[in-house]
Short mmCIF file of C-alpha atoms and ligand atoms in Angstrom, two decimals:
data_model
loop_
_atom_site.label_atom_id
_atom_site.label_comp_id
_atom_site.label_asym_id
_atom_site.label_seq_id
_atom_site.Cartn_x
_atom_site.Cartn_y
_atom_site.Cartn_z
CA MET A 261 98.60 107.80 157.92
CA ASN A 262 102.33 107.25 157.34
CA PRO A 263 104.08 108.27 154.68
CA ILE A 264 105.15 105.06 151.79
CA ILE A 265 107.87 107.72 150.90
CA SER A 266 109.88 110.54 151.87
CA LEU A 267 112.29 112.88 150.38
CA ASP A 268 114.25 114.98 152.92
CA HIS A 269 116.98 117.54 151.90
CA VAL A 270 117.82 116.19 148.89
CA ASN A 271 120.37 117.43 146.35
CA TYR A 272 121.54 116.60 143.00
CA SER A 273 124.22 117.95 140.79
CA TYR A 274 125.00 116.59 137.41
CA HIS A 275 128.89 117.18 136.60
CA THR A 276 130.17 117.10 133.64
CA SER A 277 133.85 118.32 132.36
CA LYS A 278 132.60 121.88 131.24
CA GLY A 279 131.20 122.57 134.85
CA GLU A 280 128.61 121.93 137.53
CA ILE A 281 124.95 121.90 137.03
CA PRO A 282 123.03 122.38 139.55
CA ALA A 283 119.77 120.41 138.97
CA LEU A 284 117.62 119.94 142.62
CA SER A 285 118.40 122.18 145.75
CA ASP A 286 116.68 120.69 149.03
CA ILE A 287 113.32 119.10 148.21
CA SER A 288 111.68 117.74 150.57
CA PHE A 289 108.19 116.13 150.54
CA GLN A 290 106.47 112.92 151.38
CA LEU A 291 103.61 110.94 149.99
CA GLN A 292 100.51 109.32 151.22
CA PRO A 293 100.03 105.31 150.23
CA GLY A 294 97.32 105.98 147.25
CA SER A 295 97.79 109.16 146.73
CA PHE A 296 98.03 111.36 143.45
CA THR A 297 101.07 114.30 143.28
CA SER A 298 101.42 116.18 139.62
CA ILE A 299 104.53 118.19 139.61
CA VAL A 300 104.78 121.77 137.54
CA GLY A 301 107.80 123.55 136.88
CA PRO A 302 109.00 125.54 134.13
CA SER A 303 110.81 123.32 131.30
CA GLY A 304 114.38 122.10 132.55
CA CYS A 305 114.44 122.63 135.43
CA GLY A 306 114.94 119.35 136.81
CA LYS A 307 111.98 117.49 137.00
CA THR A 308 112.60 114.34 135.43
CA THR A 309 115.79 114.73 137.14
CA LEU A 310 113.44 114.55 140.43
CA LEU A 311 111.74 111.27 138.68
CA SER A 312 114.96 109.52 138.29
CA LEU A 313 116.20 110.55 142.02
CA ILE A 314 112.72 108.48 143.27
CA SER A 315 113.02 105.57 141.07
CA GLY A 316 116.32 105.04 142.21
CA ILE A 317 118.38 105.41 138.83
CA LEU A 318 120.13 107.95 139.96
CA LYS A 319 121.48 108.19 143.74
CA PRO A 320 121.07 111.80 145.14
CA GLU A 321 123.97 113.57 146.21
CA SER A 322 123.08 114.63 150.16
CA GLY A 323 119.38 114.30 151.61
CA SER A 324 117.67 110.75 151.47
CA ILE A 325 114.95 109.31 149.77
CA ASP A 326 113.38 106.86 152.21
CA ILE A 327 110.75 104.00 151.23
CA HIS A 328 108.42 102.95 154.15
CA SER A 329 106.96 99.37 153.39
CA SER A 330 107.78 96.45 155.24
CA ASN A 331 108.04 95.08 151.95
CA HIS A 332 109.65 95.28 148.46
CA ILE A 333 108.50 98.09 146.70
CA TYR A 334 108.37 98.11 143.18
CA ILE A 335 108.84 102.07 141.45
CA GLY A 336 107.32 102.04 138.10
CA TYR A 337 108.70 104.65 135.51
CA MET A 338 106.91 105.69 132.64
CA LEU A 339 109.51 108.08 130.69
CA GLN A 340 108.78 111.03 128.37
CA ARG A 341 109.38 109.18 125.57
CA ASP A 342 107.66 105.37 124.94
CA ASN A 343 110.98 104.27 123.60
CA LEU A 344 108.97 101.15 122.67
CA PHE A 345 111.91 98.81 120.35
CA GLU A 346 110.99 98.86 117.03
CA TRP A 347 112.30 95.17 116.33
CA ARG A 348 109.83 93.74 118.78
CA SER A 349 106.06 93.50 117.97
CA VAL A 350 103.90 95.60 120.22
CA TYR A 351 103.53 92.24 122.61
CA LYS A 352 107.05 91.61 123.13
CA ASN A 353 107.54 95.02 124.06
CA MET A 354 104.76 95.22 126.77
CA LEU A 355 106.71 91.59 128.16
CA LEU A 356 110.11 93.47 127.94
CA GLY A 357 110.14 94.13 131.92
CA LEU A 358 108.87 90.51 132.60
CA GLU A 359 111.69 89.18 130.66
CA ILE A 360 114.07 91.67 132.28
CA GLN A 361 112.98 90.47 135.90
CA LYS A 362 112.78 87.04 134.62
CA LYS A 363 108.96 87.45 135.85
CA CYS A 364 107.06 85.50 132.83
CA ASP A 365 104.97 83.61 134.80
CA LYS A 366 101.15 82.53 134.07
CA ASP A 367 99.84 85.50 136.54
CA HIS A 368 101.82 88.33 135.38
CA ILE A 369 101.40 87.29 131.57
CA GLU A 370 97.55 86.63 132.16
CA ASN A 371 97.78 90.63 133.63
CA VAL A 372 99.54 91.74 130.70
CA ASN A 373 96.84 89.81 128.76
CA HIS A 374 94.01 91.29 130.85
CA LEU A 375 95.45 95.12 130.49
CA MET A 376 95.87 94.60 126.94
CA ASP A 377 92.39 93.86 126.16
CA ALA A 378 91.23 96.40 128.53
CA TYR A 379 92.87 99.39 126.55
CA GLY A 380 92.08 97.91 123.13
CA LEU A 381 95.20 97.40 121.90
CA SER A 382 94.85 93.33 121.40
CA PRO A 383 94.16 93.43 117.73
CA PHE A 384 97.72 95.17 117.48
CA LYS A 385 99.56 92.68 119.37
CA HIS A 386 101.90 91.19 116.84
CA VAL A 387 102.34 94.64 114.42
CA ARG A 388 105.30 96.59 114.65
CA PRO A 389 105.17 99.86 117.41
CA SER A 390 105.33 102.31 114.20
CA GLN A 391 102.05 101.32 113.09
CA LEU A 392 100.54 102.26 116.35
CA SER A 393 98.91 105.67 116.89
CA GLY A 394 100.75 108.26 119.26
CA GLY A 395 97.94 107.18 121.97
CA MET A 396 98.01 103.79 121.39
CA ARG A 397 102.02 103.50 121.77
CA GLN A 398 101.78 105.76 124.78
CA ARG A 399 99.35 103.21 126.32
CA ALA A 400 102.00 100.11 125.23
CA ALA A 401 104.22 101.69 127.09
CA LEU A 402 101.94 102.29 130.22
CA ILE A 403 101.43 98.20 130.01
CA ARG A 404 104.69 97.62 129.97
CA THR A 405 105.02 99.57 133.09
CA LEU A 406 102.35 98.21 134.74
CA ALA A 407 103.03 94.48 133.90
CA LEU A 408 105.55 94.33 137.00
CA GLU A 409 103.09 95.71 139.80
CA PRO A 410 104.51 98.63 140.47
CA ASP A 411 103.27 100.04 143.87
CA ILE A 412 104.09 104.03 143.02
CA LEU A 413 103.91 105.09 139.61
CA LEU A 414 105.97 108.00 138.52
CA LEU A 415 105.09 109.64 135.03
CA ASP A 416 106.81 111.71 133.06
CA GLU A 417 105.06 114.10 131.18
CA PRO A 418 103.60 111.07 129.46
CA PHE A 419 100.69 112.84 127.31
CA SER A 420 102.98 115.63 126.28
CA ALA A 421 103.62 114.62 122.59
CA LEU A 422 99.82 113.55 122.36
CA ASP A 423 97.64 115.75 120.51
CA TYR A 424 94.11 117.64 122.71
CA GLN A 425 91.28 114.91 122.34
CA THR A 426 93.72 111.69 122.30
CA ARG A 427 95.68 113.33 125.55
CA LEU A 428 92.32 113.38 127.35
CA GLU A 429 91.49 109.94 126.78
CA VAL A 430 94.66 108.24 127.81
CA SER A 431 94.70 110.56 131.02
CA ASP A 432 90.77 109.15 132.02
CA ASP A 433 92.53 105.53 131.39
CA ILE A 434 95.80 106.16 133.12
CA TYR A 435 93.62 107.93 136.10
CA LYS A 436 91.39 105.16 136.17
CA ILE A 437 93.59 102.27 136.70
CA ILE A 438 95.63 104.40 139.18
CA GLN A 439 92.32 104.80 141.50
CA ASP A 440 91.37 100.97 141.01
CA GLN A 441 94.21 99.76 141.86
CA ASN A 442 94.77 102.03 144.90
CA LYS A 443 98.53 103.21 143.50
CA THR A 444 100.61 106.08 144.72
CA ALA A 445 101.28 108.43 141.69
CA ILE A 446 103.24 111.21 140.72
CA LEU A 447 102.99 112.89 137.69
CA VAL A 448 104.98 115.23 135.71
CA THR A 449 104.04 118.03 133.60
CA HIS A 450 104.17 121.87 132.51
CA ASP A 451 100.43 121.83 132.00
CA ILE A 452 98.57 123.34 134.89
CA SER A 453 95.28 122.17 134.11
CA GLU A 454 96.73 118.65 133.74
CA ALA A 455 98.20 118.68 137.04
CA ILE A 456 95.15 120.20 138.48
CA SER A 457 92.85 117.62 136.87
CA MET A 458 94.39 114.85 138.31
CA GLY A 459 96.26 115.73 141.27
CA ASP A 460 95.09 115.26 144.66
CA GLN A 461 98.03 117.99 145.54
CA VAL A 462 100.00 119.69 142.99
CA ILE A 463 103.76 120.88 143.59
CA VAL A 464 105.20 123.66 142.04
CA LEU A 465 108.83 123.70 141.90
CA THR A 466 110.83 127.20 140.87
CA GLY A 467 113.35 127.26 137.47
CA ARG A 468 116.74 125.25 137.83
CA PRO A 469 118.09 124.35 140.10
CA ALA A 470 114.53 123.54 141.07
CA THR A 471 113.19 123.65 144.78
CA ILE A 472 110.05 123.69 145.71
CA ARG A 473 107.84 127.08 145.76
CA LYS A 474 104.43 125.84 146.89
CA VAL A 475 102.49 123.09 147.72
CA VAL A 476 98.77 123.46 147.11
CA PRO A 477 96.46 120.71 148.17
CA ILE A 478 93.39 120.31 145.40
CA LYS A 479 89.89 119.85 146.79
CA LEU A 480 87.13 119.80 144.01
CA THR A 481 83.61 119.30 144.19
CA VAL A 482 82.60 117.07 141.57
CA ASP A 483 80.62 113.86 142.11
CA THR A 484 82.79 111.34 140.47
CA ARG A 485 86.44 113.02 139.93
CA THR A 486 87.82 112.30 136.45
CA PRO A 487 90.62 114.11 134.68
CA LEU A 488 87.56 115.32 132.16
CA SER A 489 84.94 116.21 135.20
CA SER A 490 87.70 117.95 137.14
CA ARG A 491 87.94 120.29 134.88
CA PHE A 492 83.96 121.54 135.11
CA ALA A 493 84.92 121.65 138.95
CA PRO A 494 83.82 125.44 140.41
CA GLU A 495 87.15 125.76 141.69
CA PHE A 496 89.58 124.40 138.66
CA LYS A 497 89.97 128.06 137.54
CA ASP A 498 91.04 129.39 141.02
CA TYR A 499 93.33 126.85 141.57
CA PHE A 500 94.88 127.16 137.62
CA ASN A 501 94.59 131.10 138.22
CA GLU A 502 96.90 130.61 141.77
CA GLU A 503 99.46 128.17 140.30
CA TRP A 504 100.24 130.45 136.94
CA GLU A 505 101.08 133.18 139.06
CA GLU A 506 102.88 131.17 141.06
CA LEU A 507 104.95 129.93 137.77
CA GLU A 508 105.13 133.51 136.68
CA MET B 396 94.58 99.55 87.48
CA SER B 397 94.09 102.74 85.77
CA VAL B 398 95.61 103.64 82.46
CA ASN B 399 98.18 105.83 83.44
CA GLN B 400 99.72 103.45 85.91
CA SER B 401 100.14 100.62 83.58
CA LYS B 402 101.73 102.83 81.32
CA TYR B 403 103.91 104.15 83.90
CA ILE B 404 104.42 100.16 84.81
CA ARG B 405 104.82 99.24 81.10
CA GLN B 406 107.74 102.14 81.09
CA GLN B 407 109.59 100.77 83.99
CA LYS B 408 109.32 97.31 82.14
CA ILE B 409 111.14 98.89 79.12
CA TYR B 410 113.35 100.46 81.33
CA LYS B 411 114.64 97.78 83.12
CA ALA B 412 114.84 95.50 80.17
CA ILE B 413 116.95 97.88 78.15
CA ILE B 414 119.36 97.96 81.28
CA THR B 415 119.78 94.41 81.46
CA CYS B 416 120.36 93.59 77.40
CA THR B 417 123.06 96.91 77.42
CA ARG B 418 124.88 94.96 80.12
CA PHE B 419 125.20 91.97 78.38
CA LEU B 420 125.72 93.30 75.37
CA ILE B 421 128.87 94.84 77.04
CA PHE B 422 129.92 91.64 78.07
CA ILE B 423 129.56 89.57 74.67
CA ALA B 424 131.18 92.79 72.98
CA ILE B 425 133.87 92.55 75.65
CA LEU B 426 134.68 88.76 74.90
CA ILE B 427 134.24 89.33 70.98
CA LEU B 428 136.70 92.38 71.47
CA TRP B 429 139.26 89.87 73.12
CA GLU B 430 139.24 86.74 70.94
CA VAL B 431 139.11 88.64 67.96
CA SER B 432 142.22 90.81 68.64
CA THR B 433 143.97 87.81 69.93
CA GLN B 434 143.26 85.47 66.96
CA LEU B 435 144.33 88.12 64.34
CA GLN B 436 147.36 88.66 66.64
CA LEU B 437 146.79 92.36 67.38
CA VAL B 438 147.80 91.48 70.89
CA ASN B 439 149.94 88.45 72.00
CA PRO B 440 147.81 85.80 73.20
CA PHE B 441 150.40 84.46 74.92
CA ILE B 442 150.70 87.57 77.16
CA PHE B 443 146.91 88.55 77.38
CA SER B 444 145.36 85.01 76.73
CA SER B 445 141.88 84.71 75.33
CA PRO B 446 138.44 83.81 75.98
CA SER B 447 139.03 80.84 74.40
CA ARG B 448 142.20 79.81 75.85
CA ILE B 449 140.63 80.19 79.31
CA ALA B 450 137.93 78.61 78.49
CA ALA B 451 140.17 75.82 77.06
CA ILE B 452 142.11 75.43 80.32
CA PHE B 453 139.27 75.54 82.48
CA MET B 454 137.69 72.66 81.03
CA LYS B 455 140.95 70.56 81.20
CA MET B 456 141.20 71.33 84.87
CA CYS B 457 137.72 70.09 84.96
CA GLN B 458 138.32 67.24 83.81
CA ASP B 459 140.93 66.29 86.13
CA GLY B 460 139.27 67.63 88.99
CA SER B 461 141.91 69.63 90.03
CA ILE B 462 140.42 73.62 89.54
CA LEU B 463 137.44 71.95 92.34
CA HIS B 464 140.03 71.07 94.66
CA HIS B 465 142.06 74.72 94.09
CA CYS B 466 138.27 76.87 94.49
CA MET B 467 137.04 74.58 97.85
CA ILE B 468 140.66 75.56 99.53
CA THR B 469 140.14 79.26 98.89
CA LEU B 470 136.47 78.94 99.88
CA GLY B 471 137.48 76.80 103.23
CA GLU B 472 140.02 79.52 104.08
CA THR B 473 137.97 82.30 103.59
CA ALA B 474 134.62 81.01 105.31
CA LEU B 475 136.94 80.02 108.42
CA SER B 476 138.42 83.32 108.33
CA PHE B 477 135.19 84.98 107.74
CA PHE B 478 133.13 82.83 110.94
CA ILE B 479 136.63 83.92 113.34
CA ILE B 480 136.27 87.05 112.57
CA ILE B 481 132.52 87.81 112.94
CA ALA B 482 132.72 86.01 116.44
CA ALA B 483 135.70 87.49 117.67
CA GLY B 484 135.02 90.99 116.04
CA ILE B 485 131.61 90.43 118.34
CA GLY B 486 132.87 89.15 121.28
CA ILE B 487 135.58 92.13 121.76
CA ALA B 488 133.61 94.51 120.43
CA VAL B 489 131.03 93.55 123.92
CA LEU B 490 133.93 93.43 126.05
CA LEU B 491 135.47 96.91 125.41
CA TRP B 492 131.50 98.23 125.83
CA LEU B 493 131.20 96.53 129.22
CA TRP B 494 134.83 97.98 130.02
CA LYS B 495 134.59 101.50 129.15
CA GLY B 496 138.16 101.86 130.33
CA LEU B 497 139.70 98.90 128.56
CA SER B 498 138.49 99.84 125.61
CA ASP B 499 139.79 103.63 126.25
CA ILE B 500 143.07 102.34 126.64
CA ILE B 501 142.97 100.02 123.65
CA GLU B 502 141.42 102.41 121.08
CA PRO B 503 144.65 104.19 119.73
CA TYR B 504 146.22 100.78 119.14
CA LEU B 505 143.27 99.30 117.51
CA ILE B 506 142.91 102.47 115.26
CA ILE B 507 146.70 102.13 113.87
CA LEU B 508 146.40 98.46 113.56
CA ASN B 509 143.38 99.26 111.38
CA SER B 510 144.91 102.06 109.54
CA LEU B 511 148.04 99.79 108.76
CA PRO B 512 148.29 98.19 104.83
CA LYS B 513 146.94 94.79 105.85
CA SER B 514 149.28 93.15 103.76
CA ALA B 515 152.34 94.54 105.37
CA LEU B 516 151.67 92.37 108.53
CA ALA B 517 151.33 89.25 106.20
CA PRO B 518 155.19 88.45 105.35
CA MET B 519 155.56 88.55 109.00
CA LEU B 520 152.88 86.28 110.23
CA ILE B 521 154.07 83.84 107.21
CA VAL B 522 157.34 83.84 108.84
CA TRP B 523 155.97 83.46 112.63
CA LEU B 524 153.58 80.84 112.10
CA GLY B 525 155.47 78.86 109.07
CA ASN B 526 155.05 78.04 105.49
CA ASN B 527 151.23 76.38 105.78
CA GLN B 528 147.33 77.20 106.35
CA LYS B 529 147.34 78.55 109.61
CA ALA B 530 149.33 81.57 108.39
CA ILE B 531 146.82 82.36 105.22
CA ILE B 532 143.98 82.32 108.05
CA VAL B 533 145.50 84.33 110.24
CA THR B 534 146.49 86.84 107.22
CA ALA B 535 142.95 87.01 106.22
CA ILE B 536 142.38 87.67 110.10
CA SER B 537 144.83 90.63 110.46
CA VAL B 538 142.98 92.09 107.14
CA ALA B 539 139.41 92.87 108.69
CA ILE B 540 139.78 91.69 112.59
CA PHE B 541 141.05 95.51 113.40
CA GLY B 542 138.15 97.11 111.37
CA THR B 543 135.33 94.94 112.32
CA ILE B 544 136.27 95.82 116.11
CA LEU B 545 136.05 99.59 115.34
CA ASN B 546 132.70 99.68 113.54
CA ILE B 547 130.72 97.06 115.65
CA TYR B 548 132.09 99.09 118.83
CA THR B 549 131.14 102.31 117.41
CA GLY B 550 127.99 100.97 116.48
CA PHE B 551 127.11 99.75 120.02
CA LEU B 552 128.18 103.10 121.10
CA GLU B 553 125.52 105.03 119.31
CA THR B 554 122.62 102.68 121.03
CA ASN B 555 119.72 105.64 121.85
CA LYS B 556 120.45 106.68 125.95
CA ASP B 557 116.95 107.35 126.69
CA GLN B 558 116.41 103.55 125.61
CA ILE B 559 119.31 102.58 128.28
CA ARG B 560 117.65 104.32 130.99
CA LEU B 561 114.11 102.60 130.05
CA ILE B 562 116.08 99.42 130.48
CA ARG B 563 117.18 100.79 134.04
CA THR B 564 113.89 101.61 135.00
CA LEU B 565 112.89 97.94 134.42
CA GLY B 566 115.40 96.92 136.51
CA GLY B 567 117.65 95.49 134.16
CA GLY B 568 121.67 95.86 134.47
CA SER B 569 124.32 96.09 131.81
CA MET B 570 123.35 92.27 130.85
CA SER B 571 119.89 93.03 130.66
CA ILE B 572 121.02 96.51 128.39
CA LEU B 573 123.46 94.47 126.19
CA THR B 574 121.30 91.77 125.26
CA LYS B 575 117.74 93.26 125.34
CA LEU B 576 118.39 96.60 123.61
CA VAL B 577 122.50 97.11 122.59
CA LEU B 578 122.63 93.39 120.80
CA PRO B 579 119.43 93.89 118.67
CA SER B 580 119.77 97.74 118.15
CA SER B 581 123.52 96.76 116.11
CA ARG B 582 121.97 94.10 114.33
CA LYS B 583 122.08 96.17 111.07
CA ILE B 584 125.62 97.09 111.59
CA ILE B 585 126.35 93.65 112.52
CA VAL B 586 125.39 92.55 108.69
CA SER B 587 126.36 95.12 106.91
CA ASN B 588 129.60 94.78 108.56
CA LEU B 589 129.66 91.37 107.29
CA LYS B 590 129.22 92.56 103.61
CA VAL B 591 132.47 94.54 103.77
CA ASN B 592 134.08 91.32 105.79
CA ILE B 593 133.44 89.02 103.42
CA GLY B 594 135.54 90.81 100.36
CA LEU B 595 138.09 91.45 103.01
CA CYS B 596 138.98 88.13 103.86
CA LEU B 597 138.70 87.08 100.20
CA VAL B 598 141.59 89.49 99.46
CA GLY B 599 143.23 88.43 103.04
CA VAL B 600 143.36 84.95 101.85
CA ILE B 601 144.56 85.70 98.29
CA ILE B 602 147.08 87.52 99.94
CA GLY B 603 148.69 84.62 102.16
CA GLU B 604 148.13 82.13 99.49
CA PHE B 605 150.58 84.15 97.57
CA LEU B 606 152.89 83.73 100.21
CA ALA B 607 152.39 80.37 101.55
CA ALA B 608 150.63 78.36 99.91
CA ARG B 609 150.66 75.34 98.06
CA ALA B 610 146.90 75.25 96.46
CA GLY B 611 144.07 77.73 96.20
CA LEU B 612 143.45 80.16 93.67
CA GLY B 613 145.99 82.68 95.05
CA TYR B 614 148.16 79.76 94.51
CA LEU B 615 147.33 79.68 91.02
CA ILE B 616 147.82 82.89 89.86
CA ILE B 617 151.24 83.43 91.60
CA TYR B 618 152.51 79.62 90.09
CA GLY B 619 150.90 81.02 86.25
CA SER B 620 152.53 84.13 86.57
CA GLN B 621 155.84 83.10 87.54
CA VAL B 622 156.07 80.05 84.90
CA PHE B 623 154.47 82.51 82.32
CA LYS B 624 150.85 80.73 81.50
CA MET B 625 148.76 83.70 81.80
CA ASP B 626 145.90 81.31 80.62
CA LEU B 627 145.86 79.94 84.32
CA VAL B 628 146.45 83.25 85.95
CA ALA B 629 143.51 84.82 83.93
CA MET B 630 141.27 81.91 84.50
CA SER B 631 141.87 82.17 88.25
CA ILE B 632 141.17 85.74 88.17
CA VAL B 633 137.76 85.07 86.35
CA ILE B 634 136.60 82.00 88.56
CA LEU B 635 137.72 84.67 92.13
CA CYS B 636 135.08 87.41 90.55
CA VAL B 637 132.37 84.92 89.95
CA ILE B 638 133.00 83.49 93.44
CA SER B 639 133.27 87.13 95.16
CA ALA B 640 130.27 87.95 92.92
CA ILE B 641 128.54 84.71 94.53
CA LEU B 642 129.30 85.24 98.42
CA TYR B 643 128.32 89.07 97.81
CA LYS B 644 124.88 87.80 96.77
CA ILE B 645 124.55 85.71 99.43
CA ILE B 646 125.01 88.28 102.74
CA ASP B 647 123.14 90.96 99.95
CA LEU B 648 119.71 87.57 101.07
CA ILE B 649 120.96 87.70 104.46
CA GLU B 650 120.77 91.67 104.74
CA ARG B 651 117.18 91.50 103.43
CA ARG B 652 115.93 89.03 105.60
CA THR B 653 117.26 90.96 108.48
N1 LIG C 570 122.96 114.05 132.04
C1 LIG C 570 123.24 115.04 132.29
N2 LIG C 570 124.55 115.46 132.25
C2 LIG C 570 124.28 117.08 132.08
N3 LIG C 570 123.81 118.20 132.34
C3 LIG C 570 122.20 117.31 132.45
C4 LIG C 570 121.99 115.74 132.51
N4 LIG C 570 120.57 115.57 132.37
C5 LIG C 570 119.98 116.79 132.73
N5 LIG C 570 121.26 117.67 132.52
C6 LIG C 570 120.67 119.15 132.79
O1 LIG C 570 119.78 119.02 134.14
C7 LIG C 570 119.16 120.15 133.78
C8 LIG C 570 117.11 119.84 134.69
O2 LIG C 570 117.10 118.39 133.43
P1 LIG C 570 115.76 117.82 133.88
O3 LIG C 570 115.98 116.85 132.48
O4 LIG C 570 115.79 117.26 134.73
O5 LIG C 570 115.05 119.06 133.01
P2 LIG C 570 113.16 118.59 133.17
O6 LIG C 570 112.81 119.43 134.14
O7 LIG C 570 113.22 117.43 133.18
O8 LIG C 570 113.20 119.40 131.61
P3 LIG C 570 112.26 119.56 130.24
O9 LIG C 570 110.72 120.07 130.59
O10 LIG C 570 112.70 119.73 129.28
O11 LIG C 570 111.91 118.04 130.47
C9 LIG C 570 118.76 120.75 132.62
O12 LIG C 570 119.25 121.84 132.52
C10 LIG C 570 119.36 119.76 132.02
O13 LIG C 570 120.28 120.05 130.81
MG1 LIG C 571 111.95 116.29 131.46
#
């Protein structure tokens, strides 16, 4: 199969008046359509920078990022914080991307309504974001991203602010959507077990400036793979130990 | 409601009532003191005026309608300059935000103009623009506009960087950032700015009327002091107090609604 996106010797540094901060060094990898890739790395190593480059809001200093598709591809990007706007209702927040891209047509709105029902957010449609629990906020932010029907989904530690229970629930939700709609996804996290439980492959990064230390394909023997069931697979512990050592 | 809760509520009510009564009593006491001391000739009523003399001249000017005329002139000038300041202030702040180079260049000028005592410009503006209402309105605008631009622009700059990133991930450019994020998130700052400005506009209009008017409360004050009609001066000041209180209250209501 041909990759949907490929990174080729990508480098990136931040420039400030105090000096240069190299963030990424010589990053190359490819993503197959429909694959789920987890990226783990120590904090501050450049994970968010990598996603910003892939999404296109930053441009690589050298190297290239290519998207292989005959038609236009939208890359959805879920930031580390939900950034819901308090002056908008939850529903209006979910429509923000559609408003910006002027896509508030019937099909798109219906899609949002459907997602809202599926995630149990309908009762909270008209309330302010501050009245939602952490898990619900994260779901609202996800719907805001999915409303634009992205082909590739970038997730930047979307669960880090949630308690353990909610975290498992929300990651199950997100995983299911991604599988059902056969989307290509990248999940950034510093939690190794989360990376293994969701990814088809795990890319381990070094400290800043991030380079690729190792790419680990994940093969788990489970009947139906969900983030939760993956954690009970016999191979899970071995992968965990392998990556733990890489990050040490 | 529990016994303790209703006790608490009752105490709060009593406290509020005492505060209101005390305020009112102080007002009455000042009026009585003022009136009695002028009646007894302890102070000269010709210089200090008195509540009864103020009431008398007010009644007289109500009957011939002249007081309404002067009030409307001052109010009209204040309202017009107020709206111009808001529109221009927001407009210029938006331009500065869209065009960082421009704001970096003119920032020191804005800061100097803003720290200048505003009344210093008024005589020059009147020489330039003539002895008319236009000069009064421009004076009022010059009093508040620089502070407004700086305040609102600073508010714009405080927009959350991560939220700007969010708009960019959703495919938006500067215009989306401005309309979906910067303006709505600065609403509080803009409204609290209105509160400061309504007072400043009134100051500017009165300064302008001192120098260039043939009508308005500022004119009445300066005219009254020149011809030694202190009753007229005192009455105009009382009316100004009432007007500024009302204007402030209106903005306060708007602020609560947002
Ligand atoms: N706008 C910027 N200007 C200068 N330096 C920056 C900027 N953004 C990030 N950096 C620096 O670049 C490095 C990588 O940042 P990045 O946010 O990509 O790391 P991260 O792996 O996502 O970190 P975290 O685990 O905290 O989310 C950090 O050391 C950070 O201090
Ligand atoms: Mg990060």
